[in-house]
Tab-separated table of C-alpha atoms and ligand atoms in Angstrom:
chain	number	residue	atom	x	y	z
A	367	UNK	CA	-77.165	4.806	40.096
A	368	UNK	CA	-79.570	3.460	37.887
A	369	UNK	CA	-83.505	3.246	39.140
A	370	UNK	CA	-84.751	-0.107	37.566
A	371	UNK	CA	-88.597	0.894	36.356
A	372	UNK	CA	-90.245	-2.491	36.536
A	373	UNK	CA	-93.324	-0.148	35.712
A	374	UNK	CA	-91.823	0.830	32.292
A	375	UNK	CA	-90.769	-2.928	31.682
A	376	UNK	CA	-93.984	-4.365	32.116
A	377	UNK	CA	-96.078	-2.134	30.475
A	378	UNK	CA	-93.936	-2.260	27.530
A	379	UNK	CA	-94.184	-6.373	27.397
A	380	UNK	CA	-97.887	-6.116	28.243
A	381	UNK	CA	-97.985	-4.276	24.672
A	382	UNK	CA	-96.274	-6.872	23.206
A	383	UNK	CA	-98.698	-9.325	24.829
A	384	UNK	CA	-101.588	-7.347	23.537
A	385	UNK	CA	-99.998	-7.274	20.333
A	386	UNK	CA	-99.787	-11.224	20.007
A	387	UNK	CA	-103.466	-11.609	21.200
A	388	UNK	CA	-104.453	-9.299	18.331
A	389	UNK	CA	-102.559	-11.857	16.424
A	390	UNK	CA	-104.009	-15.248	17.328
A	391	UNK	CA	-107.297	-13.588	17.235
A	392	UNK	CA	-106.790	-12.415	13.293
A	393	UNK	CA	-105.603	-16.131	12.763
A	394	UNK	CA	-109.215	-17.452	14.361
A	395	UNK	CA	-107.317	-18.681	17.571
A	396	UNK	CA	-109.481	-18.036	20.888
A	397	UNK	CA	-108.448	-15.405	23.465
A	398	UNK	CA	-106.524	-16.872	26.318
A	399	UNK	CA	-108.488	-17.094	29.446
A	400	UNK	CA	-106.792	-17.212	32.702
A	401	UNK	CA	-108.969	-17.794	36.294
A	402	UNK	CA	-107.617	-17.227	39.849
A	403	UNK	CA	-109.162	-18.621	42.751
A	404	UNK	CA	-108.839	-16.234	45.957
A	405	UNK	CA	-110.187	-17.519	49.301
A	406	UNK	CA	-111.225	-15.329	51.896
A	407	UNK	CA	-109.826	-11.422	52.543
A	408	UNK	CA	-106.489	-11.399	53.164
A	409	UNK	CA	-105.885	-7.705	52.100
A	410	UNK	CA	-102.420	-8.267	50.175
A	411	UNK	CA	-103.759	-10.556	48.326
A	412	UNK	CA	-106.975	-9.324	47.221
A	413	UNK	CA	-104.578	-6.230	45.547
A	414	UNK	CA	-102.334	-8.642	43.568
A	415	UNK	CA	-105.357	-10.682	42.312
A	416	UNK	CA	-107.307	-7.110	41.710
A	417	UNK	CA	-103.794	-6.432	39.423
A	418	UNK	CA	-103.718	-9.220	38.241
A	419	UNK	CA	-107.466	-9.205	36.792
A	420	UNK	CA	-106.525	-5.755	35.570
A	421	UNK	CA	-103.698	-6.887	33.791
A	422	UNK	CA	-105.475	-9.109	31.838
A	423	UNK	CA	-107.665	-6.733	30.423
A	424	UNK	CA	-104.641	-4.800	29.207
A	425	UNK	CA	-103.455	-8.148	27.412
A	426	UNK	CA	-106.451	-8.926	26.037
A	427	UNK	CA	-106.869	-11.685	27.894
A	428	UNK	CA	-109.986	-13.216	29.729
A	429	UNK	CA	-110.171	-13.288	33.217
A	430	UNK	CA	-112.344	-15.145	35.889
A	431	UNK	CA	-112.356	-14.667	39.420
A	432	UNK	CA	-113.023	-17.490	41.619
A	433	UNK	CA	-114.173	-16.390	45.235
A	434	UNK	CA	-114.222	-18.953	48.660
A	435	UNK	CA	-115.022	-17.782	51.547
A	436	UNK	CA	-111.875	-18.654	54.265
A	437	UNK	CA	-114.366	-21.864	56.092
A	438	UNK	CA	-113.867	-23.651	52.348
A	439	UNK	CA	-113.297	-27.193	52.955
A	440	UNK	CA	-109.973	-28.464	51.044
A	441	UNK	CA	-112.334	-31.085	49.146
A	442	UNK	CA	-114.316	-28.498	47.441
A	443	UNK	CA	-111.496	-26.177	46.728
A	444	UNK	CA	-109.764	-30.004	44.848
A	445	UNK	CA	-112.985	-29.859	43.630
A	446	UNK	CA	-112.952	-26.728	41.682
A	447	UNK	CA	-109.261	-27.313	40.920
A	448	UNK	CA	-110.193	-30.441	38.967
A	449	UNK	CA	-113.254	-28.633	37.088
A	450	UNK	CA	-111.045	-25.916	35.819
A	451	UNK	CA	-108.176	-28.578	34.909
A	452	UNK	CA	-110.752	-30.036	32.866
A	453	UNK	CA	-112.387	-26.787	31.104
A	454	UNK	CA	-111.051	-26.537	27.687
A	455	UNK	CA	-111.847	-22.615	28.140
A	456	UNK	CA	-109.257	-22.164	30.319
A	457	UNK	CA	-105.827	-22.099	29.677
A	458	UNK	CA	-104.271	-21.192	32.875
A	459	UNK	CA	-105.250	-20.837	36.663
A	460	UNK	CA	-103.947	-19.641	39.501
A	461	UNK	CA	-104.664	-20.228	43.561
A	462	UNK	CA	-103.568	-17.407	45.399
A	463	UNK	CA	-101.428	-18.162	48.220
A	464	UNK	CA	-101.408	-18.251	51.201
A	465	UNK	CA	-105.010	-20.329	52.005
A	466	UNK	CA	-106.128	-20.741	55.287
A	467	UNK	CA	-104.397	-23.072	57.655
A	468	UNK	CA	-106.635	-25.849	57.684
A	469	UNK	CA	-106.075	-26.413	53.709
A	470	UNK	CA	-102.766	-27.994	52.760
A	471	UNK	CA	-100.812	-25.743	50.045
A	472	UNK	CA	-98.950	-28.147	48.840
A	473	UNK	CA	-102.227	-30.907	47.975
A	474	UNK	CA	-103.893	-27.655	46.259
A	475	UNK	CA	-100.474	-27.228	44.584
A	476	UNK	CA	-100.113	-30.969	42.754
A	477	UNK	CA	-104.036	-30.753	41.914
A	478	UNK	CA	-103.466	-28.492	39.160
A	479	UNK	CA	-102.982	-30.031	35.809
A	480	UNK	CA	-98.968	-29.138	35.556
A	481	UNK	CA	-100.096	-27.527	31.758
A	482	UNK	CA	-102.518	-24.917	33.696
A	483	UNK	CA	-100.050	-23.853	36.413
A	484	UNK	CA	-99.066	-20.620	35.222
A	485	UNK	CA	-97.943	-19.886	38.856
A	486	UNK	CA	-94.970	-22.575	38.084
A	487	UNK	CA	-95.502	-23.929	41.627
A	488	UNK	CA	-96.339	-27.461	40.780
A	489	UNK	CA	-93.459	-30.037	41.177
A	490	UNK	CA	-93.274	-30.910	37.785
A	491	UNK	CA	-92.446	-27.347	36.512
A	492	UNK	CA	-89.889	-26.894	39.665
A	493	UNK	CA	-88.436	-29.693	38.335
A	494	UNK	CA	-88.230	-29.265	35.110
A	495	UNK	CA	-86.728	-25.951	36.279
A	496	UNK	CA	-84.210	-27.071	38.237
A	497	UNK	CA	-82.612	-29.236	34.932
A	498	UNK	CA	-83.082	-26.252	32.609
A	499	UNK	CA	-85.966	-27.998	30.503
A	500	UNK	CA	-88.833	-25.512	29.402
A	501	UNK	CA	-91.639	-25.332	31.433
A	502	UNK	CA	-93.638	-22.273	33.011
A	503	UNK	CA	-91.441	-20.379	35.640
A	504	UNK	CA	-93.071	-19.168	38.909
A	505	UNK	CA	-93.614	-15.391	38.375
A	506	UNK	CA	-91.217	-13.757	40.586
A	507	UNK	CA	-87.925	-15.244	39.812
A	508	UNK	CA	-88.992	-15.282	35.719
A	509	UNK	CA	-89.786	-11.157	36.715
A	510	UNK	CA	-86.195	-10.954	37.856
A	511	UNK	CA	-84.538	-12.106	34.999
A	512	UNK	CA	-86.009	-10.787	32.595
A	513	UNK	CA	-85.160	-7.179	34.556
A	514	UNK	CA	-81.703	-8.225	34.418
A	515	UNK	CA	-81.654	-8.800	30.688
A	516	UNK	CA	-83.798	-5.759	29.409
A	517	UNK	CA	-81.162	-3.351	31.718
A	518	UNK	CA	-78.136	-5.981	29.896
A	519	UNK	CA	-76.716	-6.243	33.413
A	520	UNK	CA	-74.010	-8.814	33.332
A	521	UNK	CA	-74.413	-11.542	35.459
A	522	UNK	CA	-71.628	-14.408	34.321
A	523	UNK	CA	-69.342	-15.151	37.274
A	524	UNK	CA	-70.753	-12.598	39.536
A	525	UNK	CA	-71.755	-12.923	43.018
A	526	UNK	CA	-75.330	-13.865	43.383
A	527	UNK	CA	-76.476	-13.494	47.098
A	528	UNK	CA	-80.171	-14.348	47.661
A	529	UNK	CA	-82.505	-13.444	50.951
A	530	UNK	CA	-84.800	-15.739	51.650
A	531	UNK	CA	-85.309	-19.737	50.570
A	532	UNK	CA	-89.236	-19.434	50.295
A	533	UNK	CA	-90.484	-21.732	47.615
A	534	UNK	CA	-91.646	-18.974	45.578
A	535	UNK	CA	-88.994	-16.616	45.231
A	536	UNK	CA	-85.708	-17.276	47.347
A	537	UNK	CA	-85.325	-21.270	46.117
A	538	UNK	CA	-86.045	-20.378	42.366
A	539	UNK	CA	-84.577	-17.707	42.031
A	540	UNK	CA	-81.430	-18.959	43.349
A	541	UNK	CA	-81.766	-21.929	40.871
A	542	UNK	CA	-82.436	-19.829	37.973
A	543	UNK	CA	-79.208	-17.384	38.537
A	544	UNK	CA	-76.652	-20.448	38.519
A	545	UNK	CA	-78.138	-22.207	35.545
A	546	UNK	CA	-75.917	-22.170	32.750
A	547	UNK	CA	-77.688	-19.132	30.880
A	548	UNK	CA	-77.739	-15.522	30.341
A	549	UNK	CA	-78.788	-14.072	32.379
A	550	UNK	CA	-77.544	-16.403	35.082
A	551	UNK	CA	-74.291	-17.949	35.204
A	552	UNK	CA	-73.594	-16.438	38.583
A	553	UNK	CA	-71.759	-17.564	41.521
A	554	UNK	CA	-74.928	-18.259	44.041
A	555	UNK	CA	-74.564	-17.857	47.813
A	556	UNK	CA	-78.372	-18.422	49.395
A	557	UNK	CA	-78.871	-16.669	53.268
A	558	UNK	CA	-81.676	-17.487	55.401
A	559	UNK	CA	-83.041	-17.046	59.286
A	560	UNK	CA	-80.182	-19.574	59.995
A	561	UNK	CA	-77.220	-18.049	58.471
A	562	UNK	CA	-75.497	-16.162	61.346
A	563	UNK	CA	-73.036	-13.729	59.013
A	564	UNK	CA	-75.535	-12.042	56.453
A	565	UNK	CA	-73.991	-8.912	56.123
A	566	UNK	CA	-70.405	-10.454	56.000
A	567	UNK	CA	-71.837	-11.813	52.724
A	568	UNK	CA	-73.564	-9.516	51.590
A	569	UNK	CA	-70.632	-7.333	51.235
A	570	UNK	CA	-68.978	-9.624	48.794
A	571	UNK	CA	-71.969	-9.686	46.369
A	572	UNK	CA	-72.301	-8.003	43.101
A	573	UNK	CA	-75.771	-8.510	43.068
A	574	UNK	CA	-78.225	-9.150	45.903
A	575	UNK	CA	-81.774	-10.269	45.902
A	576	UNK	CA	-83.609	-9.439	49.212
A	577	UNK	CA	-86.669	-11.656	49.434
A	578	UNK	CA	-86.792	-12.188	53.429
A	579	UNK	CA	-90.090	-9.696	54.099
A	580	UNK	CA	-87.758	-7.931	56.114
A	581	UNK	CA	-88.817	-4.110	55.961
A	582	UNK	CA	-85.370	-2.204	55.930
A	583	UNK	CA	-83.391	-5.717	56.235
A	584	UNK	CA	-80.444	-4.524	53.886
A	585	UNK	CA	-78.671	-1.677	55.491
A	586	UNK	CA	-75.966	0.528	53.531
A	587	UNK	CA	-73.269	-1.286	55.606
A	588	UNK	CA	-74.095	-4.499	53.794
A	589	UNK	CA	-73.273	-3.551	50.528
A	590	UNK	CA	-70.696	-3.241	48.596
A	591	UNK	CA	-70.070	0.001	45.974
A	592	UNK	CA	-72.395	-0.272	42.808
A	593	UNK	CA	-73.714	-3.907	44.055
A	594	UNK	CA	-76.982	-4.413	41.813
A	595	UNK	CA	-79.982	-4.577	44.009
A	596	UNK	CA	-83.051	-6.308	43.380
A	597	UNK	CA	-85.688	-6.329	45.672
A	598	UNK	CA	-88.614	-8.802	46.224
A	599	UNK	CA	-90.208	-7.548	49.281
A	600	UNK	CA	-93.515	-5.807	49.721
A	601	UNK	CA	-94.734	-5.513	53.405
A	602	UNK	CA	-97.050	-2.981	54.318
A	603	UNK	CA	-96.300	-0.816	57.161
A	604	UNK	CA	-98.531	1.376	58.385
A	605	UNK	CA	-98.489	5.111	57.155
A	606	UNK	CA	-101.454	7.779	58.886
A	607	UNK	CA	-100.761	9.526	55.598
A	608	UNK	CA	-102.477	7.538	53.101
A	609	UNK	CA	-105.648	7.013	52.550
A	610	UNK	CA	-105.594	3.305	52.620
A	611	UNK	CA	-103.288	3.799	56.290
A	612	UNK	CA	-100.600	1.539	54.625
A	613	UNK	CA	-97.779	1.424	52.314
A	614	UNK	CA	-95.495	-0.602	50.691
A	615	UNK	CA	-92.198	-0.978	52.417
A	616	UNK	CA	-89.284	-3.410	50.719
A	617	UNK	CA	-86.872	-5.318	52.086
A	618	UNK	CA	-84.040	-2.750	50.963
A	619	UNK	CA	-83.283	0.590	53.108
A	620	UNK	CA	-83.577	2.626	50.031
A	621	UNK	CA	-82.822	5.812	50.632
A	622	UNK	CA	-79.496	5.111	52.134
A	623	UNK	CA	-78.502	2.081	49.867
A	624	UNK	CA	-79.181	3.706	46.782
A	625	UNK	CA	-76.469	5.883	46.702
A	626	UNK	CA	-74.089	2.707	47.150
A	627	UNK	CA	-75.722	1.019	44.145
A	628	UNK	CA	-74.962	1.013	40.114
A	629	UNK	CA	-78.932	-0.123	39.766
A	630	UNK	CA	-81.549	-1.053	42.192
A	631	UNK	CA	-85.533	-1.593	42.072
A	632	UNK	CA	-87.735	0.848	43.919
A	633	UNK	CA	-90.791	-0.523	45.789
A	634	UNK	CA	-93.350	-0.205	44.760
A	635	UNK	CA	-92.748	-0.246	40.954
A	636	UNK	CA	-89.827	-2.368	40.409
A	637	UNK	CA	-90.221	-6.509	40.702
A	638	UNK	CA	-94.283	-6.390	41.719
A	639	UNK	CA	-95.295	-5.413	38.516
A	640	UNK	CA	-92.854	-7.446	36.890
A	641	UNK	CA	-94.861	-10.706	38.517
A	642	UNK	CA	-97.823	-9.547	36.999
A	643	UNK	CA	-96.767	-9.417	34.132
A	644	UNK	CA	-94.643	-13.219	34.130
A	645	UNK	CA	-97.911	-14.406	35.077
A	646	UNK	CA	-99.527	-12.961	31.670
A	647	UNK	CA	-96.611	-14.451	29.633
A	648	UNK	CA	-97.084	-17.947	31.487
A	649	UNK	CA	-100.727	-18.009	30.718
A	650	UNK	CA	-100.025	-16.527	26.623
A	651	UNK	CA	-97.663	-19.616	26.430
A	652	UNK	CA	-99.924	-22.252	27.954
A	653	UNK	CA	-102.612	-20.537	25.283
A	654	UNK	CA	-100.387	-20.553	22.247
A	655	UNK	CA	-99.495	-24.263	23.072
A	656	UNK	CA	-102.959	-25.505	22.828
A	657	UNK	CA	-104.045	-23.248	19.770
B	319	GUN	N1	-98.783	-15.242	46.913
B	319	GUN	C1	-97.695	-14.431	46.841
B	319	GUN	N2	-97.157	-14.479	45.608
B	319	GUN	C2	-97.912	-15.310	44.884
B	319	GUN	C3	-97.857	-15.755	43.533
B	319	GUN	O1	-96.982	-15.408	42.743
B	319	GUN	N3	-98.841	-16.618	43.163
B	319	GUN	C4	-99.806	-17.053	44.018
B	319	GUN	N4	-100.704	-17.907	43.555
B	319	GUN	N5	-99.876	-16.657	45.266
B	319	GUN	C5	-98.932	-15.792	45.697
């Protein structure tokens, strides 16, 4: 079994993102600048857009925090959206998700300009997507893949079975795997709360991606010897042992599926960081195509 160190990954292309800053800098280029808007306190997300901020120090990059309170009306969050849409400073934003249930996701979501959506959530870059034309792919599913490649696991004509149909990670990720490329090429079978025989298949995949927010979902009954398993989830369960009362449970029973596995991703350390770090590419690429 082979422990997939999204850790390692990132922090090696977060070099290589440093390492093309340095480079547009020398050539009198301006330092990408990317700005995420967080409203209110939700604790999970405060950490990613804390990592997030931190990761774009270790690119180079500059980063601005945007802060609403959770009473924000939707017209002044639009409001915001269109100021940094027009800011030729910034090259990339983000609005961390989810926002309080009186604001409608998806309005936020088609208010930023399609060439700052570094998240890939806008229509236009699903779309785009979903033909294969380039565009900026949401951070999860672009984290996958490029796991996949750097550990050259073969995924032509395998069996692809994905968790989850969330917009974010089940839906693209699904899209991306079939999508005549490497890696992708696979054979993809897409579960969700609706699907009565999960584990029937389960068992027939070569490679599964859990992405359900199931703690403990995938059971070492539901998969078959040296499956490759990638997993998305990241719920916190509680845990009178550390300090912050929490941890980070996936959606993967690790300790028993491992075993079963050729190569799977721990949590934490395997596709979170690997986000991060698709974010920082997205927002390099929306920089070096307006330098
Ligand atoms: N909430 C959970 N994942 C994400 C993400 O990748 N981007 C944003 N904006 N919000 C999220």
């Amino acid at each position: 079994m082979t422990l997939i160190d999204g850790k390692k990954i990132s922090d090696q292309i977060k070099a290589e993102i440093a390492a093309q800053v340095e480079q547009m800098l020398a050539e009198g280029k301006k330092r990408p600048h990317l700005a995420a808007i967080l409203v209110g306190h939700d604790g999970g997300s405060e950490t990613y857009v804390a990592h997030k901020v931190k990761a774009c120090e270790q690119c180079g990059f500059k980063s601005t925090l945007i802060r609403f309170e959770d009473n924000i009306t939707e017209q002044t969050l639009l409001d915001r959206i269109a100021a940094l849409n027009a800011d030729p400073d910034i090259d990339g934003f983000i609005v961390q998700l989810p926002l309080p249930r009186h604001i409608s996701e998806q309005k936020i979501i088609e208010a930023i300009d399609p060439a700052k959506d570094v998240d890939g959530f806008h229509p236009q870059n699903v779309g785009r997507m979903a033909i294969g034309l380039p565009c900026f792919l949401s951070a999860t599913p672009a984290g996958i893949i490029e796991l996949l490649s750097r550990y050259n696991i073969d995924t032509r004509g395998k069996h692809c079975v994905v968790l989850g149909r969330s917009n974010i990670v089940g839906k693209p990720v699904a899209t991306l795997m079939m999508q005549k490329a490497a890696p992708g090429n696979a054979t993809v079978t897409v579960c969700h709360s609706a699907t009565p025989n999960i584990a029937e298949i389960t068992r027939q995949a070569d490679i599964i991606i859990a992405a359900l927010g199931q703690p403990g979902f995938v059971t070492a009954d539901m998969v078959k010897d040296q499956a490759v398993i990638i997993d998305v989830g990241t719920t916190r369960v509680p845990d009178p042992t550390r300090k912050s009362g929490f941890r980070l449970r996936g959606d993967v029973d690790f300790d028993n599926v491992a075993p079963r596995c050729s190569y799977i991703t721990p949590v934490p350390g395997g596709v979170g960081p690997m986000t991060i770090v698709s974010l920082m590419k997205n927002t390099l690429q929306a920089a070096q195509a307006k330098n």
